[in-house]
């Protein structure tokens, strides 16, 4: 009886969680005129992709998606590069206070975004003012990229350090005896062994940064730089140029579609990504 009760609860929870998604998808294929004529809960008399075509044009989805790629690609690249390089240095070389350094990097990923937003905002403005342009880091792609790299490199270092500790020290010792430079040691020996965790970590970072709303909304003022998720805050503005809510539903589906496609293509790696997420320090974001 207990198993049946748990199963029933999980089914109800799953239905409640998926219902908004399926409802949005359902409405995105219906003309709004059909809803007005037959009611919201009626069976549609016509199914079409017209709402998607309208959303692509009037919600400017392509423009916002390009903004997302401009922020996402360098952010993920530098997070993985710096995280792996720092983790490699701490794990494979004798560095004073390396445990303290690892703790400092990890602690940086535990700070709530709302707690550190104001200092970062003031720092960006002060840095730009020193060079005569307050928007040098604020209200452009660079500022958002930098904050993602700064905050997520700590988690990347924490995760990759754990994997590097499992690599036999004899390999690194042999490389040092053979006279390999630090960079050759990193690129030729360590990096190939980190291919699996780097792939999973890259997927995880892609999902986090793609779904980010707070930092883009906080550090970007002009609409022309908004990534695709932050652009949905313009529903009020869209309402003045978009004929109905079904077009907005189609736009929301278009926003979610890239991650869904990535999941279907890279499904085997998502399992490892979930394991990395469970290893993330409590309270990190």
PDB file of C-alpha atoms in Angstrom:
ATOM      1  CA  UNK A   1       0.000   0.000   0.000  1.00  0.00           C
ATOM      2  CA  UNK A   2       2.851   2.374   0.823  1.00  0.00           C
ATOM      3  CA  UNK A   3       4.433   1.752  -2.612  1.00  0.00           C
ATOM      4  CA  UNK A   4       1.123   2.447  -4.352  1.00  0.00           C
ATOM      5  CA  UNK A   5       0.622   5.652  -2.385  1.00  0.00           C
ATOM      6  CA  UNK A   6       4.146   6.839  -3.268  1.00  0.00           C
ATOM      7  CA  UNK A   7       3.606   5.924  -6.930  1.00  0.00           C
ATOM      8  CA  UNK A   8       0.295   7.794  -7.020  1.00  0.00           C
ATOM      9  CA  UNK A   9       1.907  10.848  -5.417  1.00  0.00           C
ATOM     10  CA  UNK A  10       4.783  10.826  -7.918  1.00  0.00           C
ATOM     11  CA  UNK A  11       2.364  10.494 -10.843  1.00  0.00           C
ATOM     12  CA  UNK A  12       0.271  13.410  -9.581  1.00  0.00           C
ATOM     13  CA  UNK A  13       3.399  15.472  -8.986  1.00  0.00           C
ATOM     14  CA  UNK A  14       4.699  14.658 -12.482  1.00  0.00           C
ATOM     15  CA  UNK A  15       1.382  15.590 -14.107  1.00  0.00           C
ATOM     16  CA  UNK A  16       1.217  18.860 -12.145  1.00  0.00           C
ATOM     17  CA  UNK A  17       4.811  19.693 -13.104  1.00  0.00           C
ATOM     18  CA  UNK A  18       4.409  18.873 -16.822  1.00  0.00           C
ATOM     19  CA  UNK A  19       0.920  20.329 -17.258  1.00  0.00           C
ATOM     20  CA  UNK A  20       2.013  23.969 -17.854  1.00  0.00           C
ATOM     21  CA  UNK A  21       4.513  22.809 -20.476  1.00  0.00           C
ATOM     22  CA  UNK A  22       2.013  20.692 -22.376  1.00  0.00           C
ATOM     23  CA  UNK A  23      -0.637  23.390 -22.081  1.00  0.00           C
ATOM     24  CA  UNK A  24       1.754  26.007 -23.508  1.00  0.00           C
ATOM     25  CA  UNK A  25       2.679  23.634 -26.335  1.00  0.00           C
ATOM     26  CA  UNK A  26      -1.004  22.880 -27.025  1.00  0.00           C
ATOM     27  CA  UNK A  27      -1.992  26.546 -27.158  1.00  0.00           C
ATOM     28  CA  UNK A  28       0.986  27.484 -29.329  1.00  0.00           C
ATOM     29  CA  UNK A  29      -0.505  25.531 -32.250  1.00  0.00           C
ATOM     30  CA  UNK A  30      -4.000  27.088 -31.970  1.00  0.00           C
ATOM     31  CA  UNK A  31      -5.105  30.285 -33.673  1.00  0.00           C
ATOM     32  CA  UNK A  32      -6.325  32.765 -31.075  1.00  0.00           C
ATOM     33  CA  UNK A  33      -9.502  33.249 -33.088  1.00  0.00           C
ATOM     34  CA  UNK A  34     -10.315  29.589 -32.446  1.00  0.00           C
ATOM     35  CA  UNK A  35      -9.960  30.153 -28.694  1.00  0.00           C
ATOM     36  CA  UNK A  36     -12.251  33.191 -28.849  1.00  0.00           C
ATOM     37  CA  UNK A  37     -14.853  31.297 -30.837  1.00  0.00           C
ATOM     38  CA  UNK A  38     -14.872  27.944 -29.059  1.00  0.00           C
ATOM     39  CA  UNK A  39     -13.421  28.648 -25.611  1.00  0.00           C
ATOM     40  CA  UNK A  40     -10.104  27.987 -23.918  1.00  0.00           C
ATOM     41  CA  UNK A  41     -10.838  24.339 -23.095  1.00  0.00           C
ATOM     42  CA  UNK A  42     -12.242  23.405 -26.502  1.00  0.00           C
ATOM     43  CA  UNK A  43     -10.709  21.029 -29.014  1.00  0.00           C
ATOM     44  CA  UNK A  44      -9.012  23.160 -31.705  1.00  0.00           C
ATOM     45  CA  UNK A  45     -10.622  23.110 -35.119  1.00  0.00           C
ATOM     46  CA  UNK A  46      -7.319  24.025 -36.782  1.00  0.00           C
ATOM     47  CA  UNK A  47      -3.648  23.307 -36.040  1.00  0.00           C
ATOM     48  CA  UNK A  48      -0.924  25.428 -37.646  1.00  0.00           C
ATOM     49  CA  UNK A  49       2.580  26.827 -37.219  1.00  0.00           C
ATOM     50  CA  UNK A  50       1.436  30.391 -37.858  1.00  0.00           C
ATOM     51  CA  UNK A  51       1.989  31.371 -34.209  1.00  0.00           C
ATOM     52  CA  UNK A  52       5.621  30.261 -34.477  1.00  0.00           C
ATOM     53  CA  UNK A  53       6.197  32.261 -37.648  1.00  0.00           C
ATOM     54  CA  UNK A  54       4.660  35.325 -36.015  1.00  0.00           C
ATOM     55  CA  UNK A  55       6.739  34.842 -32.841  1.00  0.00           C
ATOM     56  CA  UNK A  56       9.973  34.532 -34.818  1.00  0.00           C
ATOM     57  CA  UNK A  57       9.343  37.907 -36.430  1.00  0.00           C
ATOM     58  CA  UNK A  58       7.582  39.976 -33.796  1.00  0.00           C
ATOM     59  CA  UNK A  59       9.406  38.637 -30.730  1.00  0.00           C
ATOM     60  CA  UNK A  60      12.711  38.873 -32.626  1.00  0.00           C
ATOM     61  CA  UNK A  61      13.692  35.412 -31.366  1.00  0.00           C
ATOM     62  CA  UNK A  62      16.661  35.047 -33.731  1.00  0.00           C
ATOM     63  CA  UNK A  63      18.239  38.291 -32.486  1.00  0.00           C
ATOM     64  CA  UNK A  64      17.932  37.303 -28.822  1.00  0.00           C
ATOM     65  CA  UNK A  65      19.181  33.791 -29.537  1.00  0.00           C
ATOM     66  CA  UNK A  66      22.307  35.230 -31.195  1.00  0.00           C
ATOM     67  CA  UNK A  67      22.828  37.381 -28.077  1.00  0.00           C
ATOM     68  CA  UNK A  68      22.627  34.206 -25.988  1.00  0.00           C
ATOM     69  CA  UNK A  69      25.254  32.450 -28.126  1.00  0.00           C
ATOM     70  CA  UNK A  70      27.571  35.477 -27.875  1.00  0.00           C
ATOM     71  CA  UNK A  71      27.379  35.267 -24.065  1.00  0.00           C
ATOM     72  CA  UNK A  72      27.209  31.483 -23.741  1.00  0.00           C
ATOM     73  CA  UNK A  73      30.094  30.231 -25.895  1.00  0.00           C
ATOM     74  CA  UNK A  74      32.975  32.304 -24.448  1.00  0.00           C
ATOM     75  CA  UNK A  75      31.579  31.911 -20.922  1.00  0.00           C
ATOM     76  CA  UNK A  76      31.563  28.100 -21.077  1.00  0.00           C
ATOM     77  CA  UNK A  77      34.952  27.996 -22.830  1.00  0.00           C
ATOM     78  CA  UNK A  78      36.741  30.154 -20.265  1.00  0.00           C
ATOM     79  CA  UNK A  79      35.010  28.469 -17.309  1.00  0.00           C
ATOM     80  CA  UNK A  80      36.243  25.049 -18.468  1.00  0.00           C
ATOM     81  CA  UNK A  81      39.691  26.323 -19.431  1.00  0.00           C
ATOM     82  CA  UNK A  82      40.403  28.256 -16.242  1.00  0.00           C
ATOM     83  CA  UNK A  83      38.735  25.644 -14.026  1.00  0.00           C
ATOM     84  CA  UNK A  84      40.738  22.768 -15.498  1.00  0.00           C
ATOM     85  CA  UNK A  85      44.007  24.738 -15.479  1.00  0.00           C
ATOM     86  CA  UNK A  86      43.599  25.826 -11.855  1.00  0.00           C
ATOM     87  CA  UNK A  87      42.527  22.349 -10.732  1.00  0.00           C
ATOM     88  CA  UNK A  88      45.500  20.854 -12.582  1.00  0.00           C
ATOM     89  CA  UNK A  89      47.943  23.284 -10.947  1.00  0.00           C
ATOM     90  CA  UNK A  90      46.576  22.644  -7.463  1.00  0.00           C
ATOM     91  CA  UNK A  91      46.440  18.862  -7.874  1.00  0.00           C
ATOM     92  CA  UNK A  92      49.689  18.085  -9.658  1.00  0.00           C
ATOM     93  CA  UNK A  93      52.172  20.665  -8.367  1.00  0.00           C
ATOM     94  CA  UNK A  94      53.459  21.553  -4.941  1.00  0.00           C
ATOM     95  CA  UNK A  95      51.799  24.861  -4.187  1.00  0.00           C
ATOM     96  CA  UNK A  96      51.756  26.465  -0.755  1.00  0.00           C
ATOM     97  CA  UNK A  97      48.346  26.739   0.851  1.00  0.00           C
ATOM     98  CA  UNK A  98      46.725  24.838  -2.023  1.00  0.00           C
ATOM     99  CA  UNK A  99      43.924  23.597   0.234  1.00  0.00           C
ATOM    100  CA  UNK A 100      43.174  27.173   1.213  1.00  0.00           C
ATOM    101  CA  UNK A 101      43.178  28.172  -2.466  1.00  0.00           C
ATOM    102  CA  UNK A 102      40.795  25.342  -3.350  1.00  0.00           C
ATOM    103  CA  UNK A 103      38.532  26.347  -0.474  1.00  0.00           C
ATOM    104  CA  UNK A 104      38.583  29.973  -1.672  1.00  0.00           C
ATOM    105  CA  UNK A 105      37.628  28.981  -5.217  1.00  0.00           C
ATOM    106  CA  UNK A 106      34.865  26.731  -3.919  1.00  0.00           C
ATOM    107  CA  UNK A 107      33.553  29.381  -1.520  1.00  0.00           C
ATOM    108  CA  UNK A 108      33.186  31.828  -4.417  1.00  0.00           C
ATOM    109  CA  UNK A 109      30.561  29.592  -6.025  1.00  0.00           C
ATOM    110  CA  UNK A 110      28.563  29.404  -2.795  1.00  0.00           C
ATOM    111  CA  UNK A 111      27.707  33.095  -2.558  1.00  0.00           C
ATOM    112  CA  UNK A 112      24.093  33.974  -3.488  1.00  0.00           C
ATOM    113  CA  UNK A 113      23.831  36.134  -6.592  1.00  0.00           C
ATOM    114  CA  UNK A 114      21.599  38.646  -4.781  1.00  0.00           C
ATOM    115  CA  UNK A 115      24.273  39.088  -2.104  1.00  0.00           C
ATOM    116  CA  UNK A 116      27.132  39.976  -4.451  1.00  0.00           C
ATOM    117  CA  UNK A 117      25.195  41.804  -7.162  1.00  0.00           C
ATOM    118  CA  UNK A 118      25.560  45.310  -5.717  1.00  0.00           C
ATOM    119  CA  UNK A 119      29.359  45.127  -5.133  1.00  0.00           C
ATOM    120  CA  UNK A 120      29.855  43.800  -8.670  1.00  0.00           C
ATOM    121  CA  UNK A 121      27.605  46.526 -10.102  1.00  0.00           C
ATOM    122  CA  UNK A 122      29.527  49.255  -8.233  1.00  0.00           C
ATOM    123  CA  UNK A 123      32.850  47.729  -9.275  1.00  0.00           C
ATOM    124  CA  UNK A 124      31.807  47.717 -12.941  1.00  0.00           C
ATOM    125  CA  UNK A 125      30.716  51.351 -12.794  1.00  0.00           C
ATOM    126  CA  UNK A 126      33.896  52.404 -10.948  1.00  0.00           C
ATOM    127  CA  UNK A 127      36.131  50.512 -13.381  1.00  0.00           C
ATOM    128  CA  UNK A 128      34.415  52.078 -16.387  1.00  0.00           C
ATOM    129  CA  UNK A 129      34.499  55.564 -14.836  1.00  0.00           C
ATOM    130  CA  UNK A 130      38.265  55.239 -14.321  1.00  0.00           C
ATOM    131  CA  UNK A 131      38.611  54.878 -18.099  1.00  0.00           C
ATOM    132  CA  UNK A 132      36.022  57.536 -18.925  1.00  0.00           C
ATOM    133  CA  UNK A 133      33.220  55.170 -19.948  1.00  0.00           C
ATOM    134  CA  UNK A 134      30.794  53.750 -17.359  1.00  0.00           C
ATOM    135  CA  UNK A 135      29.539  51.173 -19.881  1.00  0.00           C
ATOM    136  CA  UNK A 136      32.975  49.629 -20.384  1.00  0.00           C
ATOM    137  CA  UNK A 137      31.810  46.564 -18.427  1.00  0.00           C
ATOM    138  CA  UNK A 138      28.231  47.498 -17.540  1.00  0.00           C
ATOM    139  CA  UNK A 139      25.465  47.110 -20.120  1.00  0.00           C
ATOM    140  CA  UNK A 140      27.401  45.013 -22.629  1.00  0.00           C
ATOM    141  CA  UNK A 141      28.251  41.385 -23.344  1.00  0.00           C
ATOM    142  CA  UNK A 142      31.690  41.510 -21.690  1.00  0.00           C
ATOM    143  CA  UNK A 143      30.345  42.300 -18.221  1.00  0.00           C
ATOM    144  CA  UNK A 144      27.885  39.388 -18.261  1.00  0.00           C
ATOM    145  CA  UNK A 145      30.521  36.986 -19.598  1.00  0.00           C
ATOM    146  CA  UNK A 146      33.003  38.034 -16.910  1.00  0.00           C
ATOM    147  CA  UNK A 147      30.536  37.516 -14.064  1.00  0.00           C
ATOM    148  CA  UNK A 148      29.623  34.019 -15.308  1.00  0.00           C
ATOM    149  CA  UNK A 149      33.299  33.072 -15.639  1.00  0.00           C
ATOM    150  CA  UNK A 150      34.159  34.488 -12.217  1.00  0.00           C
ATOM    151  CA  UNK A 151      31.314  32.762 -10.387  1.00  0.00           C
ATOM    152  CA  UNK A 152      31.317  29.370 -12.113  1.00  0.00           C
ATOM    153  CA  UNK A 153      35.074  28.807 -12.369  1.00  0.00           C
ATOM    154  CA  UNK A 154      35.092  27.983  -8.645  1.00  0.00           C
ATOM    155  CA  UNK A 155      32.616  25.138  -9.079  1.00  0.00           C
ATOM    156  CA  UNK A 156      34.472  23.944 -12.183  1.00  0.00           C
ATOM    157  CA  UNK A 157      37.733  23.883 -10.203  1.00  0.00           C
ATOM    158  CA  UNK A 158      36.095  22.000  -7.329  1.00  0.00           C
ATOM    159  CA  UNK A 159      34.666  19.286  -9.593  1.00  0.00           C
ATOM    160  CA  UNK A 160      37.722  18.826 -11.818  1.00  0.00           C
ATOM    161  CA  UNK A 161      40.066  18.738  -8.836  1.00  0.00           C
ATOM    162  CA  UNK A 162      38.175  15.677  -7.581  1.00  0.00           C
ATOM    163  CA  UNK A 163      38.661  13.947 -10.947  1.00  0.00           C
ATOM    164  CA  UNK A 164      42.343  14.901 -11.139  1.00  0.00           C
ATOM    165  CA  UNK A 165      42.972  13.376  -7.729  1.00  0.00           C
ATOM    166  CA  UNK A 166      41.912  10.021  -9.194  1.00  0.00           C
ATOM    167  CA  UNK A 167      44.562  10.184 -11.964  1.00  0.00           C
ATOM    168  CA  UNK A 168      47.746   8.290 -10.946  1.00  0.00           C
ATOM    169  CA  UNK A 169      50.501  10.652  -9.815  1.00  0.00           C
ATOM    170  CA  UNK A 170      53.061   8.525 -11.661  1.00  0.00           C
ATOM    171  CA  UNK A 171      51.892   9.967 -14.991  1.00  0.00           C
ATOM    172  CA  UNK A 172      52.583  13.510 -13.856  1.00  0.00           C
ATOM    173  CA  UNK A 173      55.866  12.528 -12.258  1.00  0.00           C
ATOM    174  CA  UNK A 174      56.975  10.827 -15.479  1.00  0.00           C
ATOM    175  CA  UNK A 175      56.078  13.951 -17.481  1.00  0.00           C
ATOM    176  CA  UNK A 176      58.118  16.143 -15.130  1.00  0.00           C
ATOM    177  CA  UNK A 177      61.095  13.748 -15.271  1.00  0.00           C
ATOM    178  CA  UNK A 178      60.951  13.859 -19.097  1.00  0.00           C
ATOM    179  CA  UNK A 179      61.193  17.644 -18.907  1.00  0.00           C
ATOM    180  CA  UNK A 180      57.666  18.437 -20.110  1.00  0.00           C
ATOM    181  CA  UNK A 181      56.699  22.051 -19.557  1.00  0.00           C
ATOM    182  CA  UNK A 182      53.644  22.891 -17.467  1.00  0.00           C
ATOM    183  CA  UNK A 183      51.536  23.652 -20.542  1.00  0.00           C
ATOM    184  CA  UNK A 184      52.667  20.510 -22.386  1.00  0.00           C
ATOM    185  CA  UNK A 185      51.905  18.463 -19.274  1.00  0.00           C
ATOM    186  CA  UNK A 186      48.453  20.056 -19.164  1.00  0.00           C
ATOM    187  CA  UNK A 187      47.534  19.848 -22.862  1.00  0.00           C
ATOM    188  CA  UNK A 188      49.118  16.480 -23.748  1.00  0.00           C
ATOM    189  CA  UNK A 189      48.519  14.388 -20.634  1.00  0.00           C
ATOM    190  CA  UNK A 190      45.899  15.881 -18.326  1.00  0.00           C
ATOM    191  CA  UNK A 191      43.404  17.417 -20.739  1.00  0.00           C
ATOM    192  CA  UNK A 192      42.710  14.195 -22.720  1.00  0.00           C
ATOM    193  CA  UNK A 193      41.940  12.410 -19.424  1.00  0.00           C
ATOM    194  CA  UNK A 194      39.422  15.086 -18.493  1.00  0.00           C
ATOM    195  CA  UNK A 195      37.415  14.754 -21.703  1.00  0.00           C
ATOM    196  CA  UNK A 196      34.406  13.035 -20.069  1.00  0.00           C
ATOM    197  CA  UNK A 197      34.060  15.336 -17.013  1.00  0.00           C
ATOM    198  CA  UNK A 198      34.708  18.415 -19.161  1.00  0.00           C
ATOM    199  CA  UNK A 199      31.926  17.372 -21.547  1.00  0.00           C
ATOM    200  CA  UNK A 200      29.464  16.798 -18.705  1.00  0.00           C
ATOM    201  CA  UNK A 201      30.520  20.017 -16.980  1.00  0.00           C
ATOM    202  CA  UNK A 202      30.196  21.930 -20.247  1.00  0.00           C
ATOM    203  CA  UNK A 203      26.627  20.674 -20.688  1.00  0.00           C
ATOM    204  CA  UNK A 204      25.788  21.667 -17.132  1.00  0.00           C
ATOM    205  CA  UNK A 205      27.280  25.148 -17.567  1.00  0.00           C
ATOM    206  CA  UNK A 206      25.446  25.569 -20.869  1.00  0.00           C
ATOM    207  CA  UNK A 207      22.115  24.818 -19.180  1.00  0.00           C
ATOM    208  CA  UNK A 208      22.818  27.176 -16.253  1.00  0.00           C
ATOM    209  CA  UNK A 209      24.004  30.091 -18.382  1.00  0.00           C
ATOM    210  CA  UNK A 210      21.330  29.639 -21.047  1.00  0.00           C
ATOM    211  CA  UNK A 211      18.644  29.698 -18.348  1.00  0.00           C
ATOM    212  CA  UNK A 212      20.233  32.590 -16.473  1.00  0.00           C
ATOM    213  CA  UNK A 213      17.875  35.455 -15.898  1.00  0.00           C
ATOM    214  CA  UNK A 214      19.290  37.357 -12.936  1.00  0.00           C
ATOM    215  CA  UNK A 215      22.715  38.465 -14.150  1.00  0.00           C
ATOM    216  CA  UNK A 216      21.646  39.483 -17.642  1.00  0.00           C
ATOM    217  CA  UNK A 217      18.668  41.364 -16.236  1.00  0.00           C
ATOM    218  CA  UNK A 218      20.847  43.073 -13.589  1.00  0.00           C
ATOM    219  CA  UNK A 219      23.866  44.002 -15.724  1.00  0.00           C
ATOM    220  CA  UNK A 220      22.223  44.809 -19.052  1.00  0.00           C
ATOM    221  CA  UNK A 221      20.178  47.955 -19.542  1.00  0.00           C
ATOM    222  CA  UNK A 222      19.667  48.037 -23.287  1.00  0.00           C
ATOM    223  CA  UNK A 223      17.295  45.558 -24.864  1.00  0.00           C
ATOM    224  CA  UNK A 224      19.651  45.013 -27.803  1.00  0.00           C
ATOM    225  CA  UNK A 225      22.003  42.967 -25.582  1.00  0.00           C
ATOM    226  CA  UNK A 226      19.401  40.803 -23.813  1.00  0.00           C
ATOM    227  CA  UNK A 227      19.817  37.008 -24.082  1.00  0.00           C
ATOM    228  CA  UNK A 228      16.776  34.994 -25.024  1.00  0.00           C
ATOM    229  CA  UNK A 229      15.529  34.148 -21.514  1.00  0.00           C
ATOM    230  CA  UNK A 230      15.824  37.730 -20.271  1.00  0.00           C
ATOM    231  CA  UNK A 231      13.951  38.923 -23.358  1.00  0.00           C
ATOM    232  CA  UNK A 232      10.819  37.254 -21.975  1.00  0.00           C
ATOM    233  CA  UNK A 233      10.642  40.066 -19.393  1.00  0.00           C
ATOM    234  CA  UNK A 234       9.435  42.212 -22.277  1.00  0.00           C
ATOM    235  CA  UNK A 235       6.034  40.525 -22.313  1.00  0.00           C
ATOM    236  CA  UNK A 236       4.469  43.916 -21.636  1.00  0.00           C
ATOM    237  CA  UNK A 237       6.250  45.381 -24.644  1.00  0.00           C
ATOM    238  CA  UNK A 238       5.457  42.334 -26.757  1.00  0.00           C
ATOM    239  CA  UNK A 239       1.782  42.670 -25.861  1.00  0.00           C
ATOM    240  CA  UNK A 240       1.678  45.970 -27.749  1.00  0.00           C
ATOM    241  CA  UNK A 241       2.910  44.410 -30.990  1.00  0.00           C
ATOM    242  CA  UNK A 242       1.770  40.779 -30.714  1.00  0.00           C
ATOM    243  CA  UNK A 243      -1.876  40.009 -31.447  1.00  0.00           C
ATOM    244  CA  UNK A 244      -2.520  37.298 -28.816  1.00  0.00           C
ATOM    245  CA  UNK A 245      -1.216  35.110 -26.001  1.00  0.00           C
ATOM    246  CA  UNK A 246      -0.919  32.044 -28.231  1.00  0.00           C
ATOM    247  CA  UNK A 247       1.914  33.746 -30.100  1.00  0.00           C
ATOM    248  CA  UNK A 248       3.619  34.372 -26.750  1.00  0.00           C
ATOM    249  CA  UNK A 249       3.192  30.660 -25.972  1.00  0.00           C
ATOM    250  CA  UNK A 250       4.888  29.793 -29.266  1.00  0.00           C
ATOM    251  CA  UNK A 251       7.704  32.212 -28.404  1.00  0.00           C
ATOM    252  CA  UNK A 252       8.188  30.539 -25.010  1.00  0.00           C
ATOM    253  CA  UNK A 253       8.419  27.123 -26.701  1.00  0.00           C
ATOM    254  CA  UNK A 254      11.014  28.486 -29.130  1.00  0.00           C
ATOM    255  CA  UNK A 255      13.076  29.703 -26.168  1.00  0.00           C
ATOM    256  CA  UNK A 256      13.032  26.228 -24.565  1.00  0.00           C
ATOM    257  CA  UNK A 257      13.615  24.329 -27.824  1.00  0.00           C
ATOM    258  CA  UNK A 258      17.454  24.613 -28.068  1.00  0.00           C
ATOM    259  CA  UNK A 259      17.982  22.995 -24.666  1.00  0.00           C
ATOM    260  CA  UNK A 260      15.495  20.240 -25.526  1.00  0.00           C
ATOM    261  CA  UNK A 261      17.375  19.497 -28.755  1.00  0.00           C
ATOM    262  CA  UNK A 262      20.689  19.490 -26.873  1.00  0.00           C
ATOM    263  CA  UNK A 263      19.253  17.056 -24.332  1.00  0.00           C
ATOM    264  CA  UNK A 264      18.096  14.655 -27.061  1.00  0.00           C
ATOM    265  CA  UNK A 265      21.471  14.799 -28.824  1.00  0.00           C
ATOM    266  CA  UNK A 266      23.642  14.544 -25.709  1.00  0.00           C
ATOM    267  CA  UNK A 267      21.407  12.468 -23.452  1.00  0.00           C
ATOM    268  CA  UNK A 268      24.164  10.023 -22.337  1.00  0.00           C
ATOM    269  CA  UNK A 269      26.241  12.913 -20.976  1.00  0.00           C
ATOM    270  CA  UNK A 270      23.364  14.415 -18.983  1.00  0.00           C
ATOM    271  CA  UNK A 271      23.534  11.604 -16.426  1.00  0.00           C
ATOM    272  CA  UNK A 272      27.091  12.555 -15.545  1.00  0.00           C
ATOM    273  CA  UNK A 273      26.067  16.211 -15.516  1.00  0.00           C
ATOM    274  CA  UNK A 274      23.406  15.417 -12.914  1.00  0.00           C
ATOM    275  CA  UNK A 275      26.063  13.675 -10.807  1.00  0.00           C
ATOM    276  CA  UNK A 276      28.239  16.785 -11.007  1.00  0.00           C
ATOM    277  CA  UNK A 277      25.266  18.904  -9.962  1.00  0.00           C
ATOM    278  CA  UNK A 278      24.736  16.721  -6.904  1.00  0.00           C
ATOM    279  CA  UNK A 279      28.394  17.281  -6.052  1.00  0.00           C
ATOM    280  CA  UNK A 280      27.945  21.041  -6.167  1.00  0.00           C
ATOM    281  CA  UNK A 281      28.532  22.795  -2.832  1.00  0.00           C
ATOM    282  CA  UNK A 282      25.321  23.531  -0.950  1.00  0.00           C
ATOM    283  CA  UNK A 283      24.019  27.029  -1.470  1.00  0.00           C
ATOM    284  CA  UNK A 284      25.852  27.623  -4.782  1.00  0.00           C
ATOM    285  CA  UNK A 285      24.056  29.007  -7.768  1.00  0.00           C
TER     286      UNK A 285
END
